Amino acid sequence: MRKLKDILYKVAVNKIYGDTDVAINNIQFDSRLVQKNDLFVAQKGVTVDGHQFIEKTLNLGATVVVCESIPADKKEGVTYVEVNDSNIALAIMAANFYENPSSKLQLVGVTGTNGKTTIATLLYQLFKKAGYKVGLLSTVKIMVADETHKSTHTTPNSLAINKYLSLMIDAGVEYCFMEVSSHGIHQKRTEGLSFVGGVFTNLSHDHLDYHETFAGYRDVKKSFFDSLPKSAFALVNIDDKNGQIMLQNTKANKQTYALKTLGDFKAKVLEKSFSGSLLTINNIEVWTKLIGEFNASNLLAIFGVADLLGLEKLEILRLISELESVDGRFQYTVSDGGVTAVVDYAHTPDALKNVLQTINDIRTGNEKVITVIGCGGDRDKTKRPKMALIASQLSGQAIFTSDNPRTEDAQVIIDEMEAGVSPENYKKTLSIVNRKQAIKTACKLAVKGDIILIAGKGHENYQDINGVKHHFDDLEEVENCFNQLKNT
């Protein structure tokens, strides 16, 4: 139980009707979860306005309502708090309710289009190997020291963030690495958190269905760095032209990393194969199990964060050499017949291009690259033709299939992808709506030495079709296909 007056600390309040000395059992923003003596926050969402459920929550026992517009018909014994922005109020109240756990550990946020999951997860791995108790808030999973929790969003809601951070404090966690999505920033889920550092990976075409313009998407990312305190660091990828923009107004300690230009942290790829890469990081050689230039950039960010957090440089490099790839990020398997299959989460044009260029760089001869790719339904449609264009240009064979069609017709999505294929590449493309059949076809077409890329879903073990999640695992499917072909 917490007193309302303590929960409201630092919240910008317009008006209060009622008693602020009341004790609160819990904070809720979902009216269905409200119980006796709870505080209900009415938020104006994208599709639903929580203000229309205020009466319902009072009947369920809520004693405090925080909202942007106080109802004309106020109920006796209920405290009403009017704020300008319920999302910001919720985030600050959540931090207060859980006694500001982010200020009791070293919290680093990672934002950008591609690389967030890899960087946050590998930082978790590295600091754990260094002997620390570590937390992780990521797309793939949430880790409270050694305890795994299921993840539902890249950046959880502000109540969940503070709840998990509180659990981390109880578990003795010293460092936490967190993916910070553009949705999370825009919806104020990270307000009230104390970050010791922020990382910017890159910016490319994604989420324009939500942010509408690329400038809007970029500026949301930038606002995260604008809000960092002077005591924090802002580490940005200066190979990306938007890196400098992220640093423009930040008060934080400005740090840069780069493969192609000058940066505070610098790396170069010397050798690459499917077994790993030989790099120099700040002029010291290190072998890593991770593959590709994009992963070299990710590892450089990891080196920079670990250095800025005070780990010894040679120790960081030793630990980098031990890191394993993240689930669904350039995971590969080789059939008995000598066909390599790569499963990767690449679901943006830039990520797909990076993975295909990496595969083509590793090829030693005439091996054919066969790409299986789809695009998600109810998401940014403008990237569909671009994804197909890249797949058809950089592959010997591109197979367009379903991803997570959600409420859209999978065939319509594929038709929109095909519109991006240039005439000279038509003969290199196939369309197979059923993803299982598409993977099976790729396996049958491949001969010894060929490389199959199955892109778009990575770690996901389901397909979302009309609101129902059906079990589907790309790595599992391709391994099943390899086994079936072996036995025929």
mmCIF file with all atom_site columns, N, CA and C in Angstrom, residues 419-480:
data_model
loop_
_atom_site.group_PDB
_atom_site.id
_atom_site.type_symbol
_atom_site.label_atom_id
_atom_site.label_alt_id
_atom_site.label_comp_id
_atom_site.label_asym_id
_atom_site.label_entity_id
_atom_site.label_seq_id
_atom_site.pdbx_PDB_ins_code
_atom_site.Cartn_x
_atom_site.Cartn_y
_atom_site.Cartn_z
_atom_site.occupancy
_atom_site.B_iso_or_equiv
_atom_site.pdbx_formal_charge
_atom_site.auth_seq_id
_atom_site.auth_comp_id
_atom_site.auth_asym_id
_atom_site.auth_atom_id
_atom_site.pdbx_PDB_model_num
ATOM 1   N N  . ALA A 1 419 ? 5.180  -6.079  -56.412 1.00 0.00 ? 419 ALA A N  1
ATOM 2   C CA . ALA A 1 419 ? 5.177  -4.819  -57.161 1.00 0.00 ? 419 ALA A CA 1
ATOM 3   C C  . ALA A 1 419 ? 6.547  -4.143  -57.141 1.00 0.00 ? 419 ALA A C  1
ATOM 4   N N  . GLY A 1 420 ? 7.394  -4.520  -56.188 1.00 0.00 ? 420 GLY A N  1
ATOM 5   C CA . GLY A 1 420 ? 8.717  -3.900  -56.080 1.00 0.00 ? 420 GLY A CA 1
ATOM 6   C C  . GLY A 1 420 ? 9.794  -4.594  -56.885 1.00 0.00 ? 420 GLY A C  1
ATOM 7   N N  . VAL A 1 421 ? 9.479  -5.759  -57.457 1.00 0.00 ? 421 VAL A N  1
ATOM 8   C CA . VAL A 1 421 ? 10.493 -6.533  -58.194 1.00 0.00 ? 421 VAL A CA 1
ATOM 9   C C  . VAL A 1 421 ? 10.707 -5.921  -59.575 1.00 0.00 ? 421 VAL A C  1
ATOM 10  N N  . SER A 1 422 ? 11.963 -5.654  -59.926 1.00 0.00 ? 422 SER A N  1
ATOM 11  C CA . SER A 1 422 ? 12.263 -5.092  -61.249 1.00 0.00 ? 422 SER A CA 1
ATOM 12  C C  . SER A 1 422 ? 12.155 -6.194  -62.304 1.00 0.00 ? 422 SER A C  1
ATOM 13  N N  . PRO A 1 423 ? 11.808 -5.847  -63.562 1.00 0.00 ? 423 PRO A N  1
ATOM 14  C CA . PRO A 1 423 ? 11.547 -6.849  -64.617 1.00 0.00 ? 423 PRO A CA 1
ATOM 15  C C  . PRO A 1 423 ? 12.654 -7.885  -64.796 1.00 0.00 ? 423 PRO A C  1
ATOM 16  N N  . GLU A 1 424 ? 13.916 -7.456  -64.675 1.00 0.00 ? 424 GLU A N  1
ATOM 17  C CA . GLU A 1 424 ? 15.019 -8.402  -64.910 1.00 0.00 ? 424 GLU A CA 1
ATOM 18  C C  . GLU A 1 424 ? 15.128 -9.472  -63.830 1.00 0.00 ? 424 GLU A C  1
ATOM 19  N N  . ASN A 1 425 ? 14.417 -9.265  -62.687 1.00 0.00 ? 425 ASN A N  1
ATOM 20  C CA . ASN A 1 425 ? 14.496 -10.228 -61.582 1.00 0.00 ? 425 ASN A CA 1
ATOM 21  C C  . ASN A 1 425 ? 13.247 -11.099 -61.435 1.00 0.00 ? 425 ASN A C  1
ATOM 22  N N  . TYR A 1 426 ? 12.230 -10.890 -62.302 1.00 0.00 ? 426 TYR A N  1
ATOM 23  C CA . TYR A 1 426 ? 10.983 -11.649 -62.187 1.00 0.00 ? 426 TYR A CA 1
ATOM 24  C C  . TYR A 1 426 ? 11.213 -13.157 -62.182 1.00 0.00 ? 426 TYR A C  1
ATOM 25  N N  . LYS A 1 427 ? 12.108 -13.602 -63.065 1.00 0.00 ? 427 LYS A N  1
ATOM 26  C CA . LYS A 1 427 ? 12.331 -15.040 -63.203 1.00 0.00 ? 427 LYS A CA 1
ATOM 27  C C  . LYS A 1 427 ? 12.962 -15.664 -61.967 1.00 0.00 ? 427 LYS A C  1
ATOM 28  N N  . LYS A 1 428 ? 13.524 -14.827 -61.108 1.00 0.00 ? 428 LYS A N  1
ATOM 29  C CA . LYS A 1 428 ? 14.181 -15.336 -59.896 1.00 0.00 ? 428 LYS A CA 1
ATOM 30  C C  . LYS A 1 428 ? 13.215 -15.423 -58.710 1.00 0.00 ? 428 LYS A C  1
ATOM 31  N N  . THR A 1 429 ? 11.930 -15.122 -58.917 1.00 0.00 ? 429 THR A N  1
ATOM 32  C CA . THR A 1 429 ? 10.999 -15.079 -57.791 1.00 0.00 ? 429 THR A CA 1
ATOM 33  C C  . THR A 1 429 ? 9.905  -16.142 -57.900 1.00 0.00 ? 429 THR A C  1
ATOM 34  N N  . LEU A 1 430 ? 9.467  -16.591 -56.739 1.00 0.00 ? 430 LEU A N  1
ATOM 35  C CA . LEU A 1 430 ? 8.332  -17.500 -56.614 1.00 0.00 ? 430 LEU A CA 1
ATOM 36  C C  . LEU A 1 430 ? 7.429  -16.955 -55.524 1.00 0.00 ? 430 LEU A C  1
ATOM 37  N N  . SER A 1 431 ? 6.153  -17.227 -55.571 1.00 0.00 ? 431 SER A N  1
ATOM 38  C CA . SER A 1 431 ? 5.232  -16.846 -54.498 1.00 0.00 ? 431 SER A CA 1
ATOM 39  C C  . SER A 1 431 ? 4.523  -18.092 -53.981 1.00 0.00 ? 431 SER A C  1
ATOM 40  N N  . ILE A 1 432 ? 4.699  -18.366 -52.703 1.00 0.00 ? 432 ILE A N  1
ATOM 41  C CA . ILE A 1 432 ? 4.060  -19.524 -52.059 1.00 0.00 ? 432 ILE A CA 1
ATOM 42  C C  . ILE A 1 432 ? 3.490  -19.027 -50.729 1.00 0.00 ? 432 ILE A C  1
ATOM 43  N N  . VAL A 1 433 ? 2.193  -18.892 -50.654 1.00 0.00 ? 433 VAL A N  1
ATOM 44  C CA . VAL A 1 433 ? 1.557  -18.291 -49.476 1.00 0.00 ? 433 VAL A CA 1
ATOM 45  C C  . VAL A 1 433 ? 1.873  -19.066 -48.198 1.00 0.00 ? 433 VAL A C  1
ATOM 46  N N  . ASN A 1 434 ? 1.787  -20.393 -48.253 1.00 0.00 ? 434 ASN A N  1
ATOM 47  C CA . ASN A 1 434 ? 2.018  -21.221 -47.065 1.00 0.00 ? 434 ASN A CA 1
ATOM 48  C C  . ASN A 1 434 ? 3.505  -21.198 -46.696 1.00 0.00 ? 434 ASN A C  1
ATOM 49  N N  . ARG A 1 435 ? 3.826  -20.679 -45.518 1.00 0.00 ? 435 ARG A N  1
ATOM 50  C CA . ARG A 1 435 ? 5.238  -20.508 -45.124 1.00 0.00 ? 435 ARG A CA 1
ATOM 51  C C  . ARG A 1 435 ? 5.960  -21.848 -45.011 1.00 0.00 ? 435 ARG A C  1
ATOM 52  N N  . LYS A 1 436 ? 5.276  -22.851 -44.481 1.00 0.00 ? 436 LYS A N  1
ATOM 53  C CA . LYS A 1 436 ? 5.876  -24.180 -44.350 1.00 0.00 ? 436 LYS A CA 1
ATOM 54  C C  . LYS A 1 436 ? 6.258  -24.721 -45.730 1.00 0.00 ? 436 LYS A C  1
ATOM 55  N N  . GLN A 1 437 ? 5.351  -24.567 -46.693 1.00 0.00 ? 437 GLN A N  1
ATOM 56  C CA . GLN A 1 437 ? 5.588  -25.037 -48.056 1.00 0.00 ? 437 GLN A CA 1
ATOM 57  C C  . GLN A 1 437 ? 6.717  -24.245 -48.715 1.00 0.00 ? 437 GLN A C  1
ATOM 58  N N  . ALA A 1 438 ? 6.784  -22.956 -48.408 1.00 0.00 ? 438 ALA A N  1
ATOM 59  C CA . ALA A 1 438 ? 7.841  -22.094 -48.979 1.00 0.00 ? 438 ALA A CA 1
ATOM 60  C C  . ALA A 1 438 ? 9.219  -22.553 -48.502 1.00 0.00 ? 438 ALA A C  1
ATOM 61  N N  . ILE A 1 439 ? 9.322  -22.877 -47.203 1.00 0.00 ? 439 ILE A N  1
ATOM 62  C CA . ILE A 1 439 ? 10.594 -23.352 -46.650 1.00 0.00 ? 439 ILE A CA 1
ATOM 63  C C  . ILE A 1 439 ? 10.957 -24.711 -47.243 1.00 0.00 ? 439 ILE A C  1
ATOM 64  N N  . LYS A 1 440 ? 9.959  -25.572 -47.365 1.00 0.00 ? 440 LYS A N  1
ATOM 65  C CA . LYS A 1 440 ? 10.184 -26.908 -47.944 1.00 0.00 ? 440 LYS A CA 1
ATOM 66  C C  . LYS A 1 440 ? 10.673 -26.779 -49.398 1.00 0.00 ? 440 LYS A C  1
ATOM 67  N N  . THR A 1 441 ? 10.087 -25.852 -50.142 1.00 0.00 ? 441 THR A N  1
ATOM 68  C CA . THR A 1 441 ? 10.488 -25.633 -51.535 1.00 0.00 ? 441 THR A CA 1
ATOM 69  C C  . THR A 1 441 ? 11.938 -25.146 -51.612 1.00 0.00 ? 441 THR A C  1
ATOM 70  N N  . ALA A 1 442 ? 12.294 -24.227 -50.716 1.00 0.00 ? 442 ALA A N  1
ATOM 71  C CA . ALA A 1 442 ? 13.674 -23.719 -50.678 1.00 0.00 ? 442 ALA A CA 1
ATOM 72  C C  . ALA A 1 442 ? 14.659 -24.859 -50.432 1.00 0.00 ? 442 ALA A C  1
ATOM 73  N N  . CYS A 1 443 ? 14.311 -25.747 -49.508 1.00 0.00 ? 443 CYS A N  1
ATOM 74  C CA . CYS A 1 443 ? 15.178 -26.896 -49.186 1.00 0.00 ? 443 CYS A CA 1
ATOM 75  C C  . CYS A 1 443 ? 15.327 -27.841 -50.379 1.00 0.00 ? 443 CYS A C  1
ATOM 76  N N  . LYS A 1 444 ? 14.242 -28.024 -51.133 1.00 0.00 ? 444 LYS A N  1
ATOM 77  C CA . LYS A 1 444 ? 14.282 -28.924 -52.297 1.00 0.00 ? 444 LYS A CA 1
ATOM 78  C C  . LYS A 1 444 ? 15.087 -28.326 -53.456 1.00 0.00 ? 444 LYS A C  1
ATOM 79  N N  . LEU A 1 445 ? 15.038 -26.999 -53.564 1.00 0.00 ? 445 LEU A N  1
ATOM 80  C CA . LEU A 1 445 ? 15.764 -26.320 -54.640 1.00 0.00 ? 445 LEU A CA 1
ATOM 81  C C  . LEU A 1 445 ? 17.264 -26.254 -54.374 1.00 0.00 ? 445 LEU A C  1
ATOM 82  N N  . ALA A 1 446 ? 17.633 -26.291 -53.094 1.00 0.00 ? 446 ALA A N  1
ATOM 83  C CA . ALA A 1 446 ? 19.040 -26.114 -52.714 1.00 0.00 ? 446 ALA A CA 1
ATOM 84  C C  . ALA A 1 446 ? 19.863 -27.371 -52.983 1.00 0.00 ? 446 ALA A C  1
ATOM 85  N N  . VAL A 1 447 ? 21.096 -27.142 -53.443 1.00 0.00 ? 447 VAL A N  1
ATOM 86  C CA . VAL A 1 447 ? 22.057 -28.240 -53.600 1.00 0.00 ? 447 VAL A CA 1
ATOM 87  C C  . VAL A 1 447 ? 23.268 -27.940 -52.733 1.00 0.00 ? 447 VAL A C  1
ATOM 88  N N  . LYS A 1 448 ? 24.170 -28.911 -52.660 1.00 0.00 ? 448 LYS A N  1
ATOM 89  C CA . LYS A 1 448 ? 25.347 -28.783 -51.797 1.00 0.00 ? 448 LYS A CA 1
ATOM 90  C C  . LYS A 1 448 ? 26.047 -27.432 -51.993 1.00 0.00 ? 448 LYS A C  1
ATOM 91  N N  . GLY A 1 449 ? 26.307 -26.746 -50.871 1.00 0.00 ? 449 GLY A N  1
ATOM 92  C CA . GLY A 1 449 ? 26.983 -25.451 -50.899 1.00 0.00 ? 449 GLY A CA 1
ATOM 93  C C  . GLY A 1 449 ? 26.041 -24.266 -50.896 1.00 0.00 ? 449 GLY A C  1
ATOM 94  N N  . ASP A 1 450 ? 24.782 -24.471 -51.295 1.00 0.00 ? 450 ASP A N  1
ATOM 95  C CA . ASP A 1 450 ? 23.824 -23.359 -51.350 1.00 0.00 ? 450 ASP A CA 1
ATOM 96  C C  . ASP A 1 450 ? 23.476 -22.861 -49.943 1.00 0.00 ? 450 ASP A C  1
ATOM 97  N N  . ILE A 1 451 ? 22.986 -21.623 -49.906 1.00 0.00 ? 451 ILE A N  1
ATOM 98  C CA . ILE A 1 451 ? 22.639 -20.981 -48.633 1.00 0.00 ? 451 ILE A CA 1
ATOM 99  C C  . ILE A 1 451 ? 21.182 -20.526 -48.688 1.00 0.00 ? 451 ILE A C  1
ATOM 100 N N  . ILE A 1 452 ? 20.399 -20.976 -47.730 1.00 0.00 ? 452 ILE A N  1
ATOM 101 C CA . ILE A 1 452 ? 18.989 -20.564 -47.628 1.00 0.00 ? 452 ILE A CA 1
ATOM 102 C C  . ILE A 1 452 ? 18.882 -19.523 -46.505 1.00 0.00 ? 452 ILE A C  1
ATOM 103 N N  . LEU A 1 453 ? 18.298 -18.381 -46.802 1.00 0.00 ? 453 LEU A N  1
ATOM 104 C CA . LEU A 1 453 ? 17.991 -17.385 -45.768 1.00 0.00 ? 453 LEU A CA 1
ATOM 105 C C  . LEU A 1 453 ? 16.491 -17.382 -45.537 1.00 0.00 ? 453 LEU A C  1
ATOM 106 N N  . ILE A 1 454 ? 16.084 -17.617 -44.289 1.00 0.00 ? 454 ILE A N  1
ATOM 107 C CA . ILE A 1 454 ? 14.662 -17.527 -43.929 1.00 0.00 ? 454 ILE A CA 1
ATOM 108 C C  . ILE A 1 454 ? 14.540 -16.305 -43.020 1.00 0.00 ? 454 ILE A C  1
ATOM 109 N N  . ALA A 1 455 ? 13.969 -15.238 -43.573 1.00 0.00 ? 455 ALA A N  1
ATOM 110 C CA . ALA A 1 455 ? 14.007 -13.943 -42.894 1.00 0.00 ? 455 ALA A CA 1
ATOM 111 C C  . ALA A 1 455 ? 12.647 -13.488 -42.392 1.00 0.00 ? 455 ALA A C  1
ATOM 112 N N  . GLY A 1 456 ? 12.680 -12.598 -41.422 1.00 0.00 ? 456 GLY A N  1
ATOM 113 C CA . GLY A 1 456 ? 11.474 -11.895 -40.987 1.00 0.00 ? 456 GLY A CA 1
ATOM 114 C C  . GLY A 1 456 ? 10.939 -12.226 -39.618 1.00 0.00 ? 456 GLY A C  1
ATOM 115 N N  . LYS A 1 457 ? 11.106 -13.494 -39.175 1.00 0.00 ? 457 LYS A N  1
ATOM 116 C CA . LYS A 1 457 ? 10.485 -13.878 -37.916 1.00 0.00 ? 457 LYS A CA 1
ATOM 117 C C  . LYS A 1 457 ? 11.500 -14.245 -36.828 1.00 0.00 ? 457 LYS A C  1
ATOM 118 N N  . GLY A 1 458 ? 12.647 -14.762 -37.231 1.00 0.00 ? 458 GLY A N  1
ATOM 119 C CA . GLY A 1 458 ? 13.719 -15.014 -36.274 1.00 0.00 ? 458 GLY A CA 1
ATOM 120 C C  . GLY A 1 458 ? 13.320 -15.865 -35.088 1.00 0.00 ? 458 GLY A C  1
ATOM 121 N N  . HIS A 1 459 ? 13.315 -15.247 -33.894 1.00 0.00 ? 459 HIS A N  1
ATOM 122 C CA . HIS A 1 459 ? 13.052 -15.964 -32.636 1.00 0.00 ? 459 HIS A CA 1
ATOM 123 C C  . HIS A 1 459 ? 11.577 -16.322 -32.452 1.00 0.00 ? 459 HIS A C  1
ATOM 124 N N  . GLU A 1 460 ? 10.668 -15.706 -33.215 1.00 0.00 ? 460 GLU A N  1
ATOM 125 C CA . GLU A 1 460 ? 9.229  -15.936 -33.016 1.00 0.00 ? 460 GLU A CA 1
ATOM 126 C C  . GLU A 1 460 ? 8.880  -17.397 -33.289 1.00 0.00 ? 460 GLU A C  1
ATOM 127 N N  . ASN A 1 461 ? 8.086  -17.974 -32.413 1.00 0.00 ? 461 ASN A N  1
ATOM 128 C CA . ASN A 1 461 ? 7.707  -19.393 -32.596 1.00 0.00 ? 461 ASN A CA 1
ATOM 129 C C  . ASN A 1 461 ? 6.216  -19.528 -32.902 1.00 0.00 ? 461 ASN A C  1
ATOM 130 N N  . TYR A 1 462 ? 5.692  -18.533 -33.616 1.00 0.00 ? 462 TYR A N  1
ATOM 131 C CA . TYR A 1 462 ? 4.271  -18.568 -33.960 1.00 0.00 ? 462 TYR A CA 1
ATOM 132 C C  . TYR A 1 462 ? 4.045  -17.797 -35.263 1.00 0.00 ? 462 TYR A C  1
ATOM 133 N N  . GLN A 1 463 ? 2.878  -18.023 -35.856 1.00 0.00 ? 463 GLN A N  1
ATOM 134 C CA . GLN A 1 463 ? 2.365  -17.194 -36.944 1.00 0.00 ? 463 GLN A CA 1
ATOM 135 C C  . GLN A 1 463 ? 1.025  -16.631 -36.504 1.00 0.00 ? 463 GLN A C  1
ATOM 136 N N  . ASP A 1 464 ? 0.882  -15.325 -36.601 1.00 0.00 ? 464 ASP A N  1
ATOM 137 C CA . ASP A 1 464 ? -0.352 -14.647 -36.198 1.00 0.00 ? 464 ASP A CA 1
ATOM 138 C C  . ASP A 1 464 ? -1.265 -14.536 -37.427 1.00 0.00 ? 464 ASP A C  1
ATOM 139 N N  . ILE A 1 465 ? -2.343 -15.337 -37.434 1.00 0.00 ? 465 ILE A N  1
ATOM 140 C CA . ILE A 1 465 ? -3.301 -15.342 -38.541 1.00 0.00 ? 465 ILE A CA 1
ATOM 141 C C  . ILE A 1 465 ? -4.696 -15.066 -37.991 1.00 0.00 ? 465 ILE A C  1
ATOM 142 N N  . ASN A 1 466 ? -5.255 -13.919 -38.353 1.00 0.00 ? 466 ASN A N  1
ATOM 143 C CA . ASN A 1 466 ? -6.590 -13.499 -37.883 1.00 0.00 ? 466 ASN A CA 1
ATOM 144 C C  . ASN A 1 466 ? -6.739 -13.561 -36.363 1.00 0.00 ? 466 ASN A C  1
ATOM 145 N N  . GLY A 1 467 ? -5.728 -13.069 -35.675 1.00 0.00 ? 467 GLY A N  1
ATOM 146 C CA . GLY A 1 467 ? -5.793 -12.981 -34.210 1.00 0.00 ? 467 GLY A CA 1
ATOM 147 C C  . GLY A 1 467 ? -5.461 -14.269 -33.480 1.00 0.00 ? 467 GLY A C  1
ATOM 148 N N  . VAL A 1 468 ? -5.179 -15.337 -34.213 1.00 0.00 ? 468 VAL A N  1
ATOM 149 C CA . VAL A 1 468 ? -4.826 -16.627 -33.585 1.00 0.00 ? 468 VAL A CA 1
ATOM 150 C C  . VAL A 1 468 ? -3.349 -16.898 -33.838 1.00 0.00 ? 468 VAL A C  1
ATOM 151 N N  . LYS A 1 469 ? -2.623 -17.230 -32.779 1.00 0.00 ? 469 LYS A N  1
ATOM 152 C CA . LYS A 1 469 ? -1.200 -17.529 -32.907 1.00 0.00 ? 469 LYS A CA 1
ATOM 153 C C  . LYS A 1 469 ? -1.010 -19.042 -33.053 1.00 0.00 ? 469 LYS A C  1
ATOM 154 N N  . HIS A 1 470 ? -0.572 -19.445 -34.233 1.00 0.00 ? 470 HIS A N  1
ATOM 155 C CA . HIS A 1 470 ? -0.318 -20.858 -34.520 1.00 0.00 ? 470 HIS A CA 1
ATOM 156 C C  . HIS A 1 470 ? 1.167  -21.139 -34.334 1.00 0.00 ? 470 HIS A C  1
ATOM 157 N N  . HIS A 1 471 ? 1.492  -22.267 -33.723 1.00 0.00 ? 471 HIS A N  1
ATOM 158 C CA . HIS A 1 471 ? 2.911  -22.591 -33.519 1.00 0.00 ? 471 HIS A CA 1
ATOM 159 C C  . HIS A 1 471 ? 3.632  -22.683 -34.854 1.00 0.00 ? 471 HIS A C  1
ATOM 160 N N  . PHE A 1 472 ? 4.740  -21.962 -34.960 1.00 0.00 ? 472 PHE A N  1
ATOM 161 C CA . PHE A 1 472 ? 5.569  -22.015 -36.165 1.00 0.00 ? 472 PHE A CA 1
ATOM 162 C C  . PHE A 1 472 ? 6.954  -21.504 -35.823 1.00 0.00 ? 472 PHE A C  1
ATOM 163 N N  . ASP A 1 473 ? 7.958  -22.319 -36.071 1.00 0.00 ? 473 ASP A N  1
ATOM 164 C CA . ASP A 1 473 ? 9.338  -21.972 -35.750 1.00 0.00 ? 473 ASP A CA 1
ATOM 165 C C  . ASP A 1 473 ? 10.188 -22.208 -37.005 1.00 0.00 ? 473 ASP A C  1
ATOM 166 N N  . ASP A 1 474 ? 10.759 -21.138 -37.564 1.00 0.00 ? 474 ASP A N  1
ATOM 167 C CA . ASP A 1 474 ? 11.514 -21.243 -38.819 1.00 0.00 ? 474 ASP A CA 1
ATOM 168 C C  . ASP A 1 474 ? 12.672 -22.241 -38.725 1.00 0.00 ? 474 ASP A C  1
ATOM 169 N N  . LEU A 1 475 ? 13.426 -22.171 -37.623 1.00 0.00 ? 475 LEU A N  1
ATOM 170 C CA . LEU A 1 475 ? 14.580 -23.063 -37.473 1.00 0.00 ? 475 LEU A CA 1
ATOM 171 C C  . LEU A 1 475 ? 14.131 -24.524 -37.384 1.00 0.00 ? 475 LEU A C  1
ATOM 172 N N  . GLU A 1 476 ? 13.061 -24.715 -36.631 1.00 0.00 ? 476 GLU A N  1
ATOM 173 C CA . GLU A 1 476 ? 12.482 -26.059 -36.476 1.00 0.00 ? 476 GLU A CA 1
ATOM 174 C C  . GLU A 1 476 ? 12.025 -26.601 -37.838 1.00 0.00 ? 476 GLU A C  1
ATOM 175 N N  . GLU A 1 477 ? 11.367 -25.751 -38.613 1.00 0.00 ? 477 GLU A N  1
ATOM 176 C CA . GLU A 1 477 ? 10.837 -26.161 -39.919 1.00 0.00 ? 477 GLU A CA 1
ATOM 177 C C  . GLU A 1 477 ? 11.948 -26.561 -40.885 1.00 0.00 ? 477 GLU A C  1
ATOM 178 N N  . VAL A 1 478 ? 13.002 -25.730 -40.936 1.00 0.00 ? 478 VAL A N  1
ATOM 179 C CA . VAL A 1 478 ? 14.064 -26.026 -41.894 1.00 0.00 ? 478 VAL A CA 1
ATOM 180 C C  . VAL A 1 478 ? 14.829 -27.282 -41.484 1.00 0.00 ? 478 VAL A C  1
ATOM 181 N N  . GLU A 1 479 ? 14.995 -27.497 -40.168 1.00 0.00 ? 479 GLU A N  1
ATOM 182 C CA . GLU A 1 479 ? 15.674 -28.720 -39.705 1.00 0.00 ? 479 GLU A CA 1
ATOM 183 C C  . GLU A 1 479 ? 14.824 -29.959 -40.007 1.00 0.00 ? 479 GLU A C  1
ATOM 184 N N  . ASN A 1 480 ? 13.503 -29.830 -39.881 1.00 0.00 ? 480 ASN A N  1
ATOM 185 C CA . ASN A 1 480 ? 12.595 -30.928 -40.245 1.00 0.00 ? 480 ASN A CA 1
ATOM 186 C C  . ASN A 1 480 ? 12.717 -31.254 -41.734 1.00 0.00 ? 480 ASN A C  1
#
